[in-house]
Coordinates of C-alpha atoms in Angstrom, one line a residue:
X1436 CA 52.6 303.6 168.9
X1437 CA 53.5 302.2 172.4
X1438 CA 52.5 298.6 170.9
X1439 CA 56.1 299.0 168.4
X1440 CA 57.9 299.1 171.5
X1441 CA 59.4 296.0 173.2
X1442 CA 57.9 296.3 176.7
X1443 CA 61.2 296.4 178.2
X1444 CA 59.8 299.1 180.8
X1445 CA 56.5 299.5 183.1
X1446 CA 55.9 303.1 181.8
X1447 CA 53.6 305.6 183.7
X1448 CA 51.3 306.9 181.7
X1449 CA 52.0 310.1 180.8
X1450 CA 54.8 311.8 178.1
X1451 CA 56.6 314.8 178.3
X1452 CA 56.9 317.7 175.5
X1453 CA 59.2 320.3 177.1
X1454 CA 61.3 321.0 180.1
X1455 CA 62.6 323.8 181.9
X1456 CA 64.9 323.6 184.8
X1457 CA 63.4 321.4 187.3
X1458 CA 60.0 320.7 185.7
X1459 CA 58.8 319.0 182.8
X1460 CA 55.7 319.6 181.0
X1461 CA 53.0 316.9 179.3
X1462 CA 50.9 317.9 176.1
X1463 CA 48.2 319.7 177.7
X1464 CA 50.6 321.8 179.6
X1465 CA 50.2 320.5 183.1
X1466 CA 53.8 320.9 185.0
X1467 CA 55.3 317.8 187.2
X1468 CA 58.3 318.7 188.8
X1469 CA 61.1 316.3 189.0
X1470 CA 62.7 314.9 191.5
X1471 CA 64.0 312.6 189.7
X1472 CA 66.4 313.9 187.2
X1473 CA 65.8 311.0 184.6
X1474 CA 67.6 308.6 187.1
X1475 CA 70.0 311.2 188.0
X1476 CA 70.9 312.5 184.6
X1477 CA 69.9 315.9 184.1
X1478 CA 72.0 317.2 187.0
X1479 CA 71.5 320.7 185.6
X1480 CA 67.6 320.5 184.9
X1481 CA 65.9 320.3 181.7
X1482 CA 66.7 322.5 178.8
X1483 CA 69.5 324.4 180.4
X1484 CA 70.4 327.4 177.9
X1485 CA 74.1 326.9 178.3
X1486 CA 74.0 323.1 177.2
X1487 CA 71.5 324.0 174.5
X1488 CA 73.2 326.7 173.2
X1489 CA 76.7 324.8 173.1
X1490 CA 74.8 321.4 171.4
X1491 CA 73.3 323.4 169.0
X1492 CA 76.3 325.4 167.7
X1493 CA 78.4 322.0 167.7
X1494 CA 75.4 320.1 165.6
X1495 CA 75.9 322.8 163.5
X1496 CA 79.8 322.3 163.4
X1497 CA 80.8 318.6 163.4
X1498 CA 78.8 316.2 165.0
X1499 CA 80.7 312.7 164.1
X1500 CA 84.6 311.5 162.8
X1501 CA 85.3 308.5 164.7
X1502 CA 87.9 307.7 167.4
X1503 CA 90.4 307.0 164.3
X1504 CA 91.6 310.9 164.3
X1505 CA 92.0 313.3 167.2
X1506 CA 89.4 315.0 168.7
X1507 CA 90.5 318.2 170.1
X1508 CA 87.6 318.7 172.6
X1509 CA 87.4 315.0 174.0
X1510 CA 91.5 315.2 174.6
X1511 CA 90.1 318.7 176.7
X1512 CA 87.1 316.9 178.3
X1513 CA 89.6 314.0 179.3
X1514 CA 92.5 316.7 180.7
X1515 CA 89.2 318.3 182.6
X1516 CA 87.6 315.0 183.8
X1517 CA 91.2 313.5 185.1
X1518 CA 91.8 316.7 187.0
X1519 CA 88.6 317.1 188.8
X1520 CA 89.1 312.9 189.8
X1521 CA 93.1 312.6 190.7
X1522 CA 93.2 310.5 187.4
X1523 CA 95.6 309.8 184.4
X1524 CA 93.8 308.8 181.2
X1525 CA 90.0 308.6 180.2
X1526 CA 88.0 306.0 178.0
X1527 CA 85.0 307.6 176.3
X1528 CA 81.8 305.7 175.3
X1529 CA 77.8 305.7 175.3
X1530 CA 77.0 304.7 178.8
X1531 CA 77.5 303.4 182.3
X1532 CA 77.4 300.2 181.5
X1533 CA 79.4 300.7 178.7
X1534 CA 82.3 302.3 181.2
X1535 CA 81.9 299.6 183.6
X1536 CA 82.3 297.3 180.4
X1537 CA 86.1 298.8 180.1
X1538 CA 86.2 298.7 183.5
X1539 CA 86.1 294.8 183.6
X1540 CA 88.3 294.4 180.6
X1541 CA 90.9 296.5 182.3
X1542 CA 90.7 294.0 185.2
X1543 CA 91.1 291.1 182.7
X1544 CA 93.8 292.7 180.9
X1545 CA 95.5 293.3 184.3
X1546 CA 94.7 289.8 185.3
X1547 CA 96.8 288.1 181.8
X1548 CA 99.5 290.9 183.0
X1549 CA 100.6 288.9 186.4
X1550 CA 99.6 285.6 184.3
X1551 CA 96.8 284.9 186.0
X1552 CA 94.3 282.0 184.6
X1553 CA 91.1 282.3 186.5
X1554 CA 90.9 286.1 187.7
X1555 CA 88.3 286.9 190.1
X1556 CA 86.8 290.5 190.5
X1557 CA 84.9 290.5 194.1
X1558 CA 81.7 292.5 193.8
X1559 CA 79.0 293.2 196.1
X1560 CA 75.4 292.3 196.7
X1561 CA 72.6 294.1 196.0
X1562 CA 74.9 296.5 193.5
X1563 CA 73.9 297.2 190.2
X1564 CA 76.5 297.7 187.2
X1565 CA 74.4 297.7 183.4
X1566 CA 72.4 295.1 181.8
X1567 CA 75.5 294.0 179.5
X1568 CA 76.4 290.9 179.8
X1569 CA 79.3 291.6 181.9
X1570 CA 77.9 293.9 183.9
X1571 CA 75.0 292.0 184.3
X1572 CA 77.9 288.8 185.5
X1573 CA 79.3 291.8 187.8
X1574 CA 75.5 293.0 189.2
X1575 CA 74.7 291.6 193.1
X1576 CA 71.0 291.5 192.6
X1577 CA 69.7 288.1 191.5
X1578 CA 66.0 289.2 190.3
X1579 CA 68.2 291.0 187.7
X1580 CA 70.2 288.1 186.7
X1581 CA 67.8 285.8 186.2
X1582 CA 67.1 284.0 182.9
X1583 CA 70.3 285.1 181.5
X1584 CA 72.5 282.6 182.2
X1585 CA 75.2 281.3 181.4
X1586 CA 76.5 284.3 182.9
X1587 CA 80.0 285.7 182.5
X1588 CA 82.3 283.8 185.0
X1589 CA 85.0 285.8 187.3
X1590 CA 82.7 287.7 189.8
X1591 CA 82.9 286.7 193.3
X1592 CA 79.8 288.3 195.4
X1593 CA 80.0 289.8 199.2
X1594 CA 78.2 291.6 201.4
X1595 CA 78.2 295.5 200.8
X1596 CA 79.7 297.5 204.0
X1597 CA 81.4 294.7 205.5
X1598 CA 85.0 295.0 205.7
X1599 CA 85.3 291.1 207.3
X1600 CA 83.9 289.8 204.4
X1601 CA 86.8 291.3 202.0
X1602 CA 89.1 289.9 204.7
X1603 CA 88.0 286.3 204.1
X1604 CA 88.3 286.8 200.6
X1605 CA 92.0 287.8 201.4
X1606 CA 92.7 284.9 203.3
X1607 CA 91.4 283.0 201.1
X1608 CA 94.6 283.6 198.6
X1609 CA 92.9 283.2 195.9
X1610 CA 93.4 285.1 192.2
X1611 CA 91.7 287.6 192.9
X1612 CA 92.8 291.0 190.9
X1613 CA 90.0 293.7 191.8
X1614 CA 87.0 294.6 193.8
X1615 CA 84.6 296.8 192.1
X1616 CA 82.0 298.5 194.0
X1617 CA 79.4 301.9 193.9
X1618 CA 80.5 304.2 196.5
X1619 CA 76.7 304.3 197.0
X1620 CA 74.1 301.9 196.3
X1621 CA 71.7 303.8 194.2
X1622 CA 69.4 300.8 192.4
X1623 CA 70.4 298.8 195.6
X1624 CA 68.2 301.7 197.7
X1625 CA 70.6 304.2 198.4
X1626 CA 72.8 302.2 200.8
X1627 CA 75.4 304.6 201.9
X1628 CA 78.3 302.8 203.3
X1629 CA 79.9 303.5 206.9
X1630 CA 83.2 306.2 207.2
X1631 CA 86.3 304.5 206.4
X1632 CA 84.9 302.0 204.6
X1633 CA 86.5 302.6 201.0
X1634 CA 89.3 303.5 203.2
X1635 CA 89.9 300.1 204.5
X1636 CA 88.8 298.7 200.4
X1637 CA 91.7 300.7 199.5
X1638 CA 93.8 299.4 202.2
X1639 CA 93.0 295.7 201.3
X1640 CA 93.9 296.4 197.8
X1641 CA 96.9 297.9 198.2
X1642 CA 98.2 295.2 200.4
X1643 CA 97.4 292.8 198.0
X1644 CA 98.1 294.2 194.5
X1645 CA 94.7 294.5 193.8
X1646 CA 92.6 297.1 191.5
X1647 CA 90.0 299.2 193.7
X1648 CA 87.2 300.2 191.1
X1649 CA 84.3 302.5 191.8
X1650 CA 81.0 302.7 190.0
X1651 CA 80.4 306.3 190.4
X1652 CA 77.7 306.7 187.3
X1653 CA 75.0 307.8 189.7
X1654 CA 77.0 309.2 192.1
X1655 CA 79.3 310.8 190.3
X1656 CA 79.3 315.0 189.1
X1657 CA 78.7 316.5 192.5
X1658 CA 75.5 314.2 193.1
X1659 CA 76.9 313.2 197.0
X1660 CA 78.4 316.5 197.7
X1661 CA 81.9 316.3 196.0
X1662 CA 82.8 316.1 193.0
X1663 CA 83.0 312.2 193.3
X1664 CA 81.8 310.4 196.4
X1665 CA 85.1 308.6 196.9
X1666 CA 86.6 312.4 197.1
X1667 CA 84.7 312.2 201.2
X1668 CA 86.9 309.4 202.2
X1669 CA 90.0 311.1 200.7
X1670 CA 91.0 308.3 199.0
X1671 CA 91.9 307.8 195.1
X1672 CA 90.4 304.3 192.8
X1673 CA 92.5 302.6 190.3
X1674 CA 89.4 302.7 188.2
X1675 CA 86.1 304.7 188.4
X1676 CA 83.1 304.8 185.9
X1677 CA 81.2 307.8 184.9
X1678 CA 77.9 308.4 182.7
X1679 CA 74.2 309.8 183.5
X1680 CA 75.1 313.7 184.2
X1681 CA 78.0 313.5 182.3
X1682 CA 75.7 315.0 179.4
X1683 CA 72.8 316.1 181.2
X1684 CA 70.8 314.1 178.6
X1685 CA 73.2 313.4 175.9
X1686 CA 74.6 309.7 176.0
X1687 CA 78.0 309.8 177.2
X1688 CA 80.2 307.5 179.8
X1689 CA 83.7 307.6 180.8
X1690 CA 86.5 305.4 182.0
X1691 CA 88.8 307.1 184.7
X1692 CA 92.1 305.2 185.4
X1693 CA 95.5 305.9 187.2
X1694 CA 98.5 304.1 187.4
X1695 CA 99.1 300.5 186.0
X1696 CA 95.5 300.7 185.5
X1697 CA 95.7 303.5 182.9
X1698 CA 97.6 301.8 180.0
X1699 CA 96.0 298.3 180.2
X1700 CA 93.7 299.2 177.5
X1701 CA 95.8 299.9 174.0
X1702 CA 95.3 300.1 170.2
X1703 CA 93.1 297.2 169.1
X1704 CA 92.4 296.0 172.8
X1705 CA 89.3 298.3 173.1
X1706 CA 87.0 301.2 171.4
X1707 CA 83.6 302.7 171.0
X1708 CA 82.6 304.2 167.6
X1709 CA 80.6 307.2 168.7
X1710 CA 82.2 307.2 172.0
X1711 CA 83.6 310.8 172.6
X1712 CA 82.4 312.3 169.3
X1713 CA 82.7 316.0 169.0
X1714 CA 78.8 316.3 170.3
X1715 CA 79.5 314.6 173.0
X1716 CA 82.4 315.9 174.0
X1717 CA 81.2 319.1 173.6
X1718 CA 78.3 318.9 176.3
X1719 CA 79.9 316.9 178.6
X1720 CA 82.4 320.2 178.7
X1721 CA 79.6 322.1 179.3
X1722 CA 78.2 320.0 181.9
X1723 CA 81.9 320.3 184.1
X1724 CA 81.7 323.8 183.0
X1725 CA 78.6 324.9 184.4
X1726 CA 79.1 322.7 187.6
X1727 CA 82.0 324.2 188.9
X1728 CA 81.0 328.0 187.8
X1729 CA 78.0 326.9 190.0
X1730 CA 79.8 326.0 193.0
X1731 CA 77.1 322.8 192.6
X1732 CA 79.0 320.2 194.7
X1733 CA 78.6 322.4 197.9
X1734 CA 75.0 323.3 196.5
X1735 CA 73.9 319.8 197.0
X1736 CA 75.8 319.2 200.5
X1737 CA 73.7 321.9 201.6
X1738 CA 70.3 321.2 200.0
X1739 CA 71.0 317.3 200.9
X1740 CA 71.0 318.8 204.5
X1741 CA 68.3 320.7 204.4
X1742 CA 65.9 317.8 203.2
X1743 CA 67.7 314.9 205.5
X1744 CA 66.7 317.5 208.5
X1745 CA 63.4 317.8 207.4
X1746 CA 62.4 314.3 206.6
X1747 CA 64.1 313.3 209.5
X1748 CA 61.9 315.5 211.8
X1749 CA 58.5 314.7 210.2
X1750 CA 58.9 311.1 209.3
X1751 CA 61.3 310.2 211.3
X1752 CA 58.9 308.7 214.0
X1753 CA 56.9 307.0 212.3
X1754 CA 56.7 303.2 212.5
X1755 CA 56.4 302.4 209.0
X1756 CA 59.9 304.6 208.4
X1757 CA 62.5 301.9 208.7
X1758 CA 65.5 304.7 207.8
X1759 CA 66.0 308.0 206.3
X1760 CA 69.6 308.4 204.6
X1761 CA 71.2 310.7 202.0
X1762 CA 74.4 311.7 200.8
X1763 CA 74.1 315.1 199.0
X1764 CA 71.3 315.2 197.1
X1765 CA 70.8 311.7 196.7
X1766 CA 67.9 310.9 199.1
X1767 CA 66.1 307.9 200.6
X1768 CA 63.1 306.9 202.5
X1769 CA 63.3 303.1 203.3
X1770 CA 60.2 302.2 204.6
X1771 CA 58.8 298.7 206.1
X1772 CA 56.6 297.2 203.1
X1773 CA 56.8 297.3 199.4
X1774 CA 55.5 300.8 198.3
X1775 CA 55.4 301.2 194.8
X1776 CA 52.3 302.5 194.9
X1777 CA 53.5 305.8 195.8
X1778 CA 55.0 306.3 192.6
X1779 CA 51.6 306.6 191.1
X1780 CA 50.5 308.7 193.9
X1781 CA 52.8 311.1 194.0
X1782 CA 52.3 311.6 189.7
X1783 CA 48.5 312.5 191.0
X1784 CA 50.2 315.2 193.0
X1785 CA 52.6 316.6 189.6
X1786 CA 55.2 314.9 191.4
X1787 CA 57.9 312.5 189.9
X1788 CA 59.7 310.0 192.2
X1789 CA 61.1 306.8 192.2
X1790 CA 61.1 303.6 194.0
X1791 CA 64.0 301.1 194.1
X1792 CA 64.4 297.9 195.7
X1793 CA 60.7 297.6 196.2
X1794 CA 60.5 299.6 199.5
X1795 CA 62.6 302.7 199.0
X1796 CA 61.5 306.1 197.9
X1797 CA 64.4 307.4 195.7
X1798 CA 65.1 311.4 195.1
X1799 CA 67.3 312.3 193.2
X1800 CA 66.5 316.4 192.4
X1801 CA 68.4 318.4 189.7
X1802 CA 71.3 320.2 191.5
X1803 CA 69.9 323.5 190.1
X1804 CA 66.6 323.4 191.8
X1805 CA 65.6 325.8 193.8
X1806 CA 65.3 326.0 198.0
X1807 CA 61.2 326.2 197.0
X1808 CA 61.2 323.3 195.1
X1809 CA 62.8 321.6 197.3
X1810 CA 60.5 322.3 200.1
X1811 CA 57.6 321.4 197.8
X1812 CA 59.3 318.2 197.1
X1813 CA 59.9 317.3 201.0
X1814 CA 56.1 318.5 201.6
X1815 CA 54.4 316.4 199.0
X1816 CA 57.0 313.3 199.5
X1817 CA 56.0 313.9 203.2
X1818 CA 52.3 314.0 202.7
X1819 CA 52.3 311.0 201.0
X1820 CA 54.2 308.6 203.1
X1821 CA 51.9 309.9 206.5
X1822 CA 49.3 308.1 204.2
X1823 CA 51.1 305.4 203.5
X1824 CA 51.9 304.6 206.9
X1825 CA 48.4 305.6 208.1

């Protein structure tokens, strides 16, 4: 009963019995398709036949030994996951917060490394990290922050996009040890930062001996167009966090690192019981599998195109459309007023989208669907905002 629940979400009203591909399917049978992907999660649809297939024989196998004894497939998820990202050794646990938790320990670990008292990690407004504490410290949104203090000290908050403002903070010589970012602000309303950007992070870092770590859980798994979204700058992280598609449903994050950064963590420092279990592992394969057989990080370059050119030429022009921007297919509509409403509106229509930072309608499609859907997705999401703005 919904009552049992702590009311920890405004939930639409309606539940969801099955799946298949990019559509899921209430109790009466009536089909929604999704262009929301459970917040970016089920990158390959719902009820893909190769995940299922590969869960289910693993259920049947070994589900569970804890991180106290190898396990062969998360030591080849981690050889698989460091190759595709330019990286040396992998963390397994539950979540994104979770990986941006051992994230900020590496930071602190690196921090007691130069003997460093008072580390600062410099974050960014308007970013979103986890509702941990930590990552709620590390989070540049206030309305999220509030009512938990004390918070975790150590985070140092500046503008997003702006290079100057990391330049202050350099000048400032203060102990400072990483800046942690998302290569893309998803919960933030996907705010896509300029070219060169992470370029000139890296640049800043590497001057000053600094860790560069990027939040890549919603970006990350071919979402933008590449494999990861730092891969369009051609530049490499220290540190960069994984989760939502990782398991296409299946809870599952990971901690990239390279270099110095790679063997902060060691025996007793850090460790997730279920993080990396065979299960686990085992989709998460599946999931990197399936992508790359798929050719899916050029699939959503192209599909990303294909909507930003339409949206672009039929909303475009209107005054209430205050900017249309996408990376991949990772898609938003900022418009001038708060329009939450639409996310009812658009469920009238069997249509499931999101909107973030009060005035941005977030898409986020599964990287399977289909050229159809996605027209059907640009004309209802296009219908609806010509109302809107009226």
């Amino acid at each position: 009963m919904p009552e049992a629940i702590m009311t920890t979400y405004k939930r639409l009203d309606v539940a969801f019995e099955t799946g298949q591909g990019a559509w899921l399917i209430d109790g009466q049978g009536t089909r929604y398709l999704d262009a929301l992907s459970g917040i970016a999660v089920c990158g390959l649809g719902h009820a893909h036949p190769g995940i299922a297939d590969v869960v289910a024989q693993q259920a049947r196998r070994l589900v569970h030994t804890s991180n106290l004894y190898r396990i062969p497939l998360q030591e080849k998820l981690a050889r698989s996951l460091a190759g595709l990202a330019g990286m040396d050794r992998v963390f397994f646990c539950n979540s994104g917060a979770e990986a941006n938790e051992a994230a900020i320990k590496i930071c602190r670990k690196f921090a007691a490394h130069k003997q460093l008292s008072d580390p600062l990690i410099v974050v960014m407004e308007g970013s979103f990290h986890g509702r941990t504490m930590a990552t709620l410290s590390a989070t540049g949104k206030p309305e999220v922050r509030a009512g938990f203090s004390p918070l975790l000290p150590g985070f140092q908050y500046i503008p997003y996009n702006d290079v100057s403002a990391l330049e202050q903070v350099e000048a400032g010589r203060g102990q400072v040890v990483a800046v942690m970012l998302e290569a893309v602000q998803g919960e933030g309303g996907v705010v896509i930062p300029d070219p060169g950007y992470l370029q000139a992070l890296r640049r800043i870092c590497d001057r000053n001996g600094w860790l560069l770590i990027l939040d890549e859980v919603q970006t990350g798994l071919c979402r933008t167009g590449a494999w990861f979204a730092y891969q369009h700058e051609g530049i490499r992280p220290d540190v960069v966090t994984l989760a939502k598609s990782l398991g296409n449903g299946l809870p599952v994050g990971a901690c990239l690192a390279s270099g110095t950064a790679a063997g902060m963590l060691q025996p007793g420092s850090h460790g997730s019981t279920f993080g990396g279990n065979p299960l686990a592992s085992a989709a998460a394969l599946a999931v990197t599998e399936i992508m790359s057989a798929g050719n899916l990080a050029e699939r959503a370059a192209e599909f990303g195109r294909i909507m930003l050119d339409r949206f672009r030429a039929e909303l475009g022009d209107l005054d209430e459309v205050v900017e249309i921007r996408g990376k991949g297919l990772m898609i938003g509509i900022e418009l001038s007023r708060d329009c939450a409403g639409l996310v009812d509106q658009a469920l009238e229509q069997r249509l499931l989208i999101n909107v973030t930072a009060g005035k941005v309608v977030r898409l986020l499609p599964p990287l399977v669907i289909s050229e159809e859907e996605l027209h059907h997705i640009v004309d209802t999401v296009c219908l609806l905002v010509k109302k809107f703005a009226g």
